[in-house]
Coordinates of C-alpha atoms and ligand atoms in Angstrom, one line a residue:
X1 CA 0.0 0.0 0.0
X2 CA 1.7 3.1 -0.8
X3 CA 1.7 6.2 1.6
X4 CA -0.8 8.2 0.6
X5 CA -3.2 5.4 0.0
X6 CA -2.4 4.3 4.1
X7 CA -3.2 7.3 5.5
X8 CA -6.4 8.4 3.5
X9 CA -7.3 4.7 5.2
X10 CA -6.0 6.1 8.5
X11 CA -7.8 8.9 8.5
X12 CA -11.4 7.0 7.7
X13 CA -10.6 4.7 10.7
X14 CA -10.4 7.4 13.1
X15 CA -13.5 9.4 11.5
X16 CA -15.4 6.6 12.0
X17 CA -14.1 5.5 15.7
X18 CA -14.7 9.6 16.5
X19 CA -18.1 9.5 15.2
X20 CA -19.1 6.1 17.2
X21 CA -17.4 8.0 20.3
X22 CA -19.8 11.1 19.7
X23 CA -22.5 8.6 19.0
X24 CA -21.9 6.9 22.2
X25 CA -21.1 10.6 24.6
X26 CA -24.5 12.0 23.1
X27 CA -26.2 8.5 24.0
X28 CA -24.9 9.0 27.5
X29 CA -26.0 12.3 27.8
X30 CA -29.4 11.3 26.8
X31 CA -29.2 8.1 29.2
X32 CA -27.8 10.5 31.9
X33 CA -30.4 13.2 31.5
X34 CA -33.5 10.8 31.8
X35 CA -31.8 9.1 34.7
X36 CA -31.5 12.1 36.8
X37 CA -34.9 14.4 35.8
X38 CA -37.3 11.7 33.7
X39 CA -39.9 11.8 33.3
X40 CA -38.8 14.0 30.2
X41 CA -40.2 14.0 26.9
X42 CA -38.1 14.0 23.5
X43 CA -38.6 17.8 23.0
X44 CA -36.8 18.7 26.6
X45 CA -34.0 16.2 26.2
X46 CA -33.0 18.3 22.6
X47 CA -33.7 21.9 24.9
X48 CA -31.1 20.2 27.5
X49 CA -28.5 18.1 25.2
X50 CA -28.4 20.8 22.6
X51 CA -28.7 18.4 20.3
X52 CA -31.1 18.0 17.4
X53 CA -34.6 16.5 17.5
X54 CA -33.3 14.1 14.8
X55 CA -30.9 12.8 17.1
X56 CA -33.0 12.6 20.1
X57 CA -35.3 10.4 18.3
X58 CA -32.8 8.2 16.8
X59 CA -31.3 7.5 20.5
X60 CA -34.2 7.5 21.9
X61 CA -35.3 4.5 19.3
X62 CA -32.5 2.5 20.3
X63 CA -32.7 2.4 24.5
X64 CA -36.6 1.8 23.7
X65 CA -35.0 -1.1 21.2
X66 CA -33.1 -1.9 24.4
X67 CA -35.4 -2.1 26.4
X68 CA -33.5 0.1 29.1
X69 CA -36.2 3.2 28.6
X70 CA -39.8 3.4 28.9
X71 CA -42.7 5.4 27.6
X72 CA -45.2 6.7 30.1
X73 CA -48.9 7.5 28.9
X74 CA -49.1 11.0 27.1
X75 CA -51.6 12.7 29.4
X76 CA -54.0 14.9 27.2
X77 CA -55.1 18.6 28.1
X78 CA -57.4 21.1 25.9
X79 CA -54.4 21.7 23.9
X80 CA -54.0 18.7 22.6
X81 CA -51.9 15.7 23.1
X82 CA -49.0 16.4 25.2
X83 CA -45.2 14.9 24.7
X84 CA -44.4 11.3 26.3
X85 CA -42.8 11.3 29.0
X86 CA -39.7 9.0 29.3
X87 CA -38.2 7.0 32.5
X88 CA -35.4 4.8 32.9
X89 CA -36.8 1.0 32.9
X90 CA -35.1 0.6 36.0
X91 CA -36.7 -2.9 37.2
X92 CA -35.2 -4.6 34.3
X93 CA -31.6 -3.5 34.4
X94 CA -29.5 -5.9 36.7
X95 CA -26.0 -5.4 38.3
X96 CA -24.2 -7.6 41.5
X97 CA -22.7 -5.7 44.1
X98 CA -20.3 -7.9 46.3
X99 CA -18.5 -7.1 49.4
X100 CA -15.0 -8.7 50.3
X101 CA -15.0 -8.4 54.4
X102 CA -12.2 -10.1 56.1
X103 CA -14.0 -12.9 57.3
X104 CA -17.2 -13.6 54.9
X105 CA -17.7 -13.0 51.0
X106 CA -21.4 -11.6 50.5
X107 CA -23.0 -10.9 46.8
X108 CA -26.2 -9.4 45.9
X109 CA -27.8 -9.6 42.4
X110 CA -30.0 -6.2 42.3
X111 CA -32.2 -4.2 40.2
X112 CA -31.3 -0.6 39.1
X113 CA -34.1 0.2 42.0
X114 CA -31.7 -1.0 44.6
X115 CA -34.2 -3.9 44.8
X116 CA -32.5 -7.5 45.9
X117 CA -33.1 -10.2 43.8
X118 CA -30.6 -12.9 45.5
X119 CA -28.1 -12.9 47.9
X120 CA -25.1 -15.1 48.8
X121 CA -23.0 -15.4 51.7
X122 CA -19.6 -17.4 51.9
X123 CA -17.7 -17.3 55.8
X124 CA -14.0 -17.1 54.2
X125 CA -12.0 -18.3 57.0
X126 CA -8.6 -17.3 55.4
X127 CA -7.7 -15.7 52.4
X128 CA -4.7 -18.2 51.8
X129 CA -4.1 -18.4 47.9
X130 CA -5.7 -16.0 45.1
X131 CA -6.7 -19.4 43.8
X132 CA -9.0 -20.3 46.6
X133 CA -10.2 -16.7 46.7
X134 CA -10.8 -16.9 42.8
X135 CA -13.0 -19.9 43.4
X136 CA -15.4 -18.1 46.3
X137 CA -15.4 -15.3 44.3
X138 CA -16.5 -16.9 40.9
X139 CA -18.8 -19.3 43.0
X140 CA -20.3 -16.1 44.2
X141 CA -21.3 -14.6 41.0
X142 CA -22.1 -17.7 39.0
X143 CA -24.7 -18.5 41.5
X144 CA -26.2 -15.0 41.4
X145 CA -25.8 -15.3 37.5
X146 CA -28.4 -18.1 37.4
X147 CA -30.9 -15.8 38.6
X148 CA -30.8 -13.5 36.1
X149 CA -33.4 -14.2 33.0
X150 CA -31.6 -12.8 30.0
X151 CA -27.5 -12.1 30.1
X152 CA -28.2 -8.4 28.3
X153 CA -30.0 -7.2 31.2
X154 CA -26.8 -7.4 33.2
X155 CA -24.4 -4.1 33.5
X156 CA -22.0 -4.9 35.4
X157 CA -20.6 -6.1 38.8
X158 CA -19.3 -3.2 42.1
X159 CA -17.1 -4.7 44.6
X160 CA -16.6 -3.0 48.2
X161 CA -12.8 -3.8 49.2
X162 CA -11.7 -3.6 52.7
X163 CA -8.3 -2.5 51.7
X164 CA -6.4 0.6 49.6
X165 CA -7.9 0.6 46.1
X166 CA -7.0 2.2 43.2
X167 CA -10.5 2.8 42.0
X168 CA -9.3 4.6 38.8
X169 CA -7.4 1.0 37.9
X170 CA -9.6 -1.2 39.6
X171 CA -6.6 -2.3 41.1
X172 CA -6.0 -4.0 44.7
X173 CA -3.2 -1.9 46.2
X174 CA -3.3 -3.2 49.6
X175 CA -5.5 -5.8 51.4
X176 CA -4.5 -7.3 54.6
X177 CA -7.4 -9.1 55.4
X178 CA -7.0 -11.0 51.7
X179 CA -3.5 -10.6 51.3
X180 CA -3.3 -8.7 48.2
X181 CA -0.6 -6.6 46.7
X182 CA -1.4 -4.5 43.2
X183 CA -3.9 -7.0 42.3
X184 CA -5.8 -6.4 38.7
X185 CA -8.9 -7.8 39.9
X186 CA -11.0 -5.6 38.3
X187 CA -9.5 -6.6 35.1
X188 CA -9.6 -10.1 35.7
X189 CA -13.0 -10.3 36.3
X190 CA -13.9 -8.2 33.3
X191 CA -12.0 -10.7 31.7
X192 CA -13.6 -13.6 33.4
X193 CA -17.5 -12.5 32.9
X194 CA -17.1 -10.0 30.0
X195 CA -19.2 -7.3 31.4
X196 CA -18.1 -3.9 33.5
X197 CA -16.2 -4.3 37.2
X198 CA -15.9 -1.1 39.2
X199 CA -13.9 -1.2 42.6
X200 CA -13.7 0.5 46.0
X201 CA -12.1 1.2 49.2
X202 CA -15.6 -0.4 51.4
X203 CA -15.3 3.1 53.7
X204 CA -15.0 5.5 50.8
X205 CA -18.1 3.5 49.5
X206 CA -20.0 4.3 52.9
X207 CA -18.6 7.9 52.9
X208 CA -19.9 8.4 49.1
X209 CA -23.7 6.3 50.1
X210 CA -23.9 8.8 53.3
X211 CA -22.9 11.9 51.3
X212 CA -25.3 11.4 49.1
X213 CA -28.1 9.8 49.9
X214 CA -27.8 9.5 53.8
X215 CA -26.7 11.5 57.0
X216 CA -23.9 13.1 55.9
X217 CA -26.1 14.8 52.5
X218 CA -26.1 18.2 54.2
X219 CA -22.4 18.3 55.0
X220 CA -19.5 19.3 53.0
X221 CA -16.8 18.5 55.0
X222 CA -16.7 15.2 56.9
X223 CA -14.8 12.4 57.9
X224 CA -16.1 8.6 58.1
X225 CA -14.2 6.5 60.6
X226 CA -15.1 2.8 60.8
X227 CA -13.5 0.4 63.9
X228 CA -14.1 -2.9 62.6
X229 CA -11.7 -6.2 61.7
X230 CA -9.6 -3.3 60.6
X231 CA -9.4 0.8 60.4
X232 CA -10.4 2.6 57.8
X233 CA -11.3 6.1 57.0
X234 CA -12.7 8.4 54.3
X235 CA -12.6 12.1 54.4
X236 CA -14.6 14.5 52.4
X237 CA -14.0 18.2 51.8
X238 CA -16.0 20.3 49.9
X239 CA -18.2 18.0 49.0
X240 CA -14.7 16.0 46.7
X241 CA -13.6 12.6 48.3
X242 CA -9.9 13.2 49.1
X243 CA -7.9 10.0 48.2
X244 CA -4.2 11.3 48.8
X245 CA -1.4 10.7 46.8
X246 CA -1.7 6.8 46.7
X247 CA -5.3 6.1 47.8
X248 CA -4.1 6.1 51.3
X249 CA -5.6 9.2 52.9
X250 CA -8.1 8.3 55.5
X251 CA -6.3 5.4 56.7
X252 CA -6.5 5.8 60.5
X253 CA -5.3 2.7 61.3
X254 CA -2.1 2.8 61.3
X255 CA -1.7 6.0 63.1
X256 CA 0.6 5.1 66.4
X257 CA -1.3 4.8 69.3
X258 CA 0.1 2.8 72.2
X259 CA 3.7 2.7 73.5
X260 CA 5.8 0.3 76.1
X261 CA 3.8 -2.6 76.6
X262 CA 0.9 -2.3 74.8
X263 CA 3.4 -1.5 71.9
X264 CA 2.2 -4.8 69.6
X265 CA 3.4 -5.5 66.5
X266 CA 1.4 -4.4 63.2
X267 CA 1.0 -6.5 59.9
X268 CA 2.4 -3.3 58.1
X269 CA 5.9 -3.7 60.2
X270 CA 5.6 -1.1 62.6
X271 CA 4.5 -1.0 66.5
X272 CA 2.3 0.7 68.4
X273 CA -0.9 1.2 65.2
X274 CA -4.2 2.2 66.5
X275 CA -5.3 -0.9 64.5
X276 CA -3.0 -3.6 67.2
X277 CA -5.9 -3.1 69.4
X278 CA -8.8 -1.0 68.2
X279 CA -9.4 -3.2 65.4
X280 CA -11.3 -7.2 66.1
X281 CA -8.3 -8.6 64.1
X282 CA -5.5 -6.5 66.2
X283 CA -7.3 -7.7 69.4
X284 CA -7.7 -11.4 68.0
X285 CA -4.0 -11.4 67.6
X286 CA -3.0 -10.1 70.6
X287 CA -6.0 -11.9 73.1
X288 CA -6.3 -14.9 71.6
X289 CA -10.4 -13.6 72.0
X290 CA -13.0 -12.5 69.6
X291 CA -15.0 -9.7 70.2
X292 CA -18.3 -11.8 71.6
X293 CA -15.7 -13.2 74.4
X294 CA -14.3 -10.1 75.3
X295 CA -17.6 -8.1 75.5
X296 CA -18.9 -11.3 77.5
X297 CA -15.7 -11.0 80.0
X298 CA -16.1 -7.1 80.1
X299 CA -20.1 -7.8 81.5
X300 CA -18.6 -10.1 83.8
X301 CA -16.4 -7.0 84.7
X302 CA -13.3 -8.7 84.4
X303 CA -10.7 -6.1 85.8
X304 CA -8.1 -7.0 82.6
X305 CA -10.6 -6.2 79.7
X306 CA -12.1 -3.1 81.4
X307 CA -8.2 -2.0 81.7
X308 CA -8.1 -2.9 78.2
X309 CA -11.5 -1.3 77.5
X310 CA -10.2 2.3 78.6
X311 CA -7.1 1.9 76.7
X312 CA -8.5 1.5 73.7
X313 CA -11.1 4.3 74.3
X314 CA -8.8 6.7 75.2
X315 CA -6.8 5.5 72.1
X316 CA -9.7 6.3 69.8
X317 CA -10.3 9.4 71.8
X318 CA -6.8 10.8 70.9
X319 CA -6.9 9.9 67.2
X320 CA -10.3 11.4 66.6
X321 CA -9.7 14.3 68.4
X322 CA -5.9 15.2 66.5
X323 CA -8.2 14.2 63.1
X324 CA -10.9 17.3 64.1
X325 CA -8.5 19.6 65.1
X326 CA -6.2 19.0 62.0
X327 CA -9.1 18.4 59.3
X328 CA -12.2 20.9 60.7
X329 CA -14.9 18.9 59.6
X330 CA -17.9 19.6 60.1
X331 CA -19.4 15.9 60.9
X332 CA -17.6 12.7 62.4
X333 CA -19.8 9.6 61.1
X334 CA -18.8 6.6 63.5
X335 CA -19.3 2.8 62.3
X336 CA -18.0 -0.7 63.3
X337 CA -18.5 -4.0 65.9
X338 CA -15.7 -2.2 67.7
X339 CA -18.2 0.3 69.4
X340 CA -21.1 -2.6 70.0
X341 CA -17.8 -4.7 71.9
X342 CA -17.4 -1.3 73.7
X343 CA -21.1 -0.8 75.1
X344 CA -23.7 1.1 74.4
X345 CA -23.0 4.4 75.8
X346 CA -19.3 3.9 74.3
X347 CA -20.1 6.6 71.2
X348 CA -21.8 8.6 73.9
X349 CA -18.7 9.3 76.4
X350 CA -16.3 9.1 73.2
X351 CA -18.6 12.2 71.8
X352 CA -18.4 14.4 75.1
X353 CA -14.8 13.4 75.9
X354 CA -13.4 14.8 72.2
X355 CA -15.1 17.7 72.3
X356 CA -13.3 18.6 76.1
X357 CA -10.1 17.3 74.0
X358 CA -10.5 19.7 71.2
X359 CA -10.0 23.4 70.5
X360 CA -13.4 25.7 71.2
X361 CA -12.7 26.6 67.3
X362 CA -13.6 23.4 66.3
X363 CA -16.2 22.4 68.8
X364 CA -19.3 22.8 65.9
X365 CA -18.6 19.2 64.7
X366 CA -21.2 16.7 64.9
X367 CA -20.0 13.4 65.6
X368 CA -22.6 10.7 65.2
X369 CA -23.1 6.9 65.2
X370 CA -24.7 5.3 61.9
X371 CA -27.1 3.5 63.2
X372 CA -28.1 1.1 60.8
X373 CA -25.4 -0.9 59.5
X374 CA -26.2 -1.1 55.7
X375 CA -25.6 -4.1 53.3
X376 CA -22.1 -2.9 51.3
X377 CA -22.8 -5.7 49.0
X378 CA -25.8 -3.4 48.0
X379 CA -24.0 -0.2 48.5
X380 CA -21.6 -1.7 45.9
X381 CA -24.3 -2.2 43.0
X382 CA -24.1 1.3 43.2
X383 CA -21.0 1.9 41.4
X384 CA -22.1 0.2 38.5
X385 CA -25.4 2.4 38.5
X386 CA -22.7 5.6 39.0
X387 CA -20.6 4.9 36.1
X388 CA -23.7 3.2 34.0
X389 CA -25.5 6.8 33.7
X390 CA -22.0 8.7 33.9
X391 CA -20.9 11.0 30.6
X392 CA -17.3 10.1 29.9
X393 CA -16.3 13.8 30.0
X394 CA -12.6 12.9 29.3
X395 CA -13.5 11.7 26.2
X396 CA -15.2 15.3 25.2
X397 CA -11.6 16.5 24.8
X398 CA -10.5 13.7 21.9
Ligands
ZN1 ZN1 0.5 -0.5 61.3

């Protein structure tokens, strides 16, 4: 092929690949637009788009020919017959959300209404080889896969990690609990099941959920601290998720806590991390106990475990306190078994004891409890909806 005959070849490729990207951004648009304010008819989504009536209707053809829009019924007025109102056919569209805690495996096949389908549960006693872990996690979506009546209706899959994600990459950076280092897995489960896989950091999940939909939705800046089998943090200010440098920002955990001898060894190498005994894996390594045997010892008011009891609140006392007065939030949402081991009115005296601990400048923070603990197998489906509806604005710049 001579030269001039390649790049007039060239140059039809990438016409074509820019008009299917166009195609696809304005299909987006249209898909985001009816997501967020439908009911809207085909004459408000050319006003808002800016694009043409032509095009409207063509798109609009092809999610009805997906089936992933609906009409509604054109109501009539004197004027005449009005426009038809368009929705998202939310009941039909299908994504599982799984969450990878350090002890269990749970998945949940939803609707795009949040609604549960199925749900499956796997206790993962230890995380020993990514082959084993492979197999409870395949096991896990195969088994919701059955339940799903036609593979097309299926967008994608949302994991919630406890561990630093790279939620850009969908790349593992650091799990502990699974023993993960850098691992693809978003990629090799795209490459498994053929469809979407969208990861994140399981408190920067709850952080996002309680920003936008839940008790933090009024709040701008705010910091999510959860004491569970390990620490992990998320902070938010003005209204942006702040990840740090390497998706480590947030990370309480390993902030050093306890000197002589309760000065325990962490699985990151150093001594002396909040996480050695505020965490239920720190105090399983250190007691020997789980959480239900200490709580029962502490109601029998062994002497040891109340000692143990105060050192650890005044532990989490210290580290919330130096977060407030560094980060000026405006809300502290508090979450994890640690505070159930602790009692009930644990969040209660931790509340009034940081505030005492804290300049008077900061003393307008709210810090409060999340009560309910929600299903992060759920919360994960939500990624998929997020980046289902999303406008790739990156691409606007090609
Ligand atoms: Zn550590």
């Amino acid at each position: 092929m001579n030269g001039k005959k390649e790049r007039g070849v060239r140059m039809e490729i990438e016409k074509t690949t820019s008009h299917q990207l166009l195609k696809s951004i304005n299909q987006k648009k249209v898909q985001h637009l009816i997501f967020m304010e439908g009911p809207i008819s085909r004459v408000e989504l050319a006003v808002k788009t800016g694009l043409t009536q032509q095009t409207v209707t063509n798109i609009v053809n092809r999610l009805l020919d997906e089936d992933t829009i609906v009409e509604g019924a054109p109501s009539v007025s004197s004027l005449g017959r009005k426009p038809v109102p368009l929705t998202i056919k939310d009941s039909s569209m299908m994504a599982i959300g799984i969450e990878l805690a350090g002890k269990y495996m749970r998945g949940t096949l939803c609707n795009f209404r949040y609604d549960p389908i199925s749900t499956v549960k796997r206790s993962v006693y230890s995380y020993e080889s990514e082959e084993g872990l492979f197999t409870t996690i395949t096991s896990v979506i195969d088994q919701l896969l059955r339940d799903v009546p036609d593979s097309c209706r299926m967008k994608g899959i949302g994991l919630s990690i406890q561990g630093l994600v790279d939620s850009k990459q969908g790349i593992v950076l650091r799990s502990p609990g699974l023993g993960w280092e850098r691992f693809p897995l978003a990629e090799w489960i795209e490459g498994k099941y053929a469809m979407p896989c969208y990861l994140e950091n399981d408190v920067n999940l709850l952080s996002l959920n309680e920003n936008m939909h839940g008790c933090l939705s009024g709040s701008a800046n705010n910091i999510t601290l959860k004491f569970d089998y390990g620490i992990g943090g998320a902070i938010v200010a003005g209204h942006q998720l702040i990840v740090g440098a390497n998706f480590v920002a947030g990370e309480l955990g390993h902030y050093k806590a306890f000197t002589n001898s309760d000065a325990y060894t962490c699985h990151c190498g150093d001594v002396g991390c909040l996480t050695t005994l505020a965490s239920t894996s720190g105090l399983k390594n250190h007691t020997g106990l789980t959480v239900e045997e200490i709580a029962k010892l502490a109601r029998e008011n062994d002497l040891p475990t109340l000692q143990l009891f105060a050192k650890i609140e005044s532990a989490i006392m210290t580290a919330i306190s130096n977060t407030i007065t560094f980060l000026n939030p405006d809300h502290v949402l508090l979450t994890g078994c640690i505070f159930e081991m602790l009692g009930a009115s644990a969040v209660d005296n931790l509340k009034e004891r940081v505030l005492n601990n804290i300049p008077k400048t900061c003393r307008d923070v709210r810090i409060i409890e999340l009560k309910e603990k929600p299903n992060e197998s759920i919360l994960a489906v939500g990624l998929v909806l997020k980046k289902y509806f999303e406008v790739p604005v990156d691409s606007l710049s090609l």
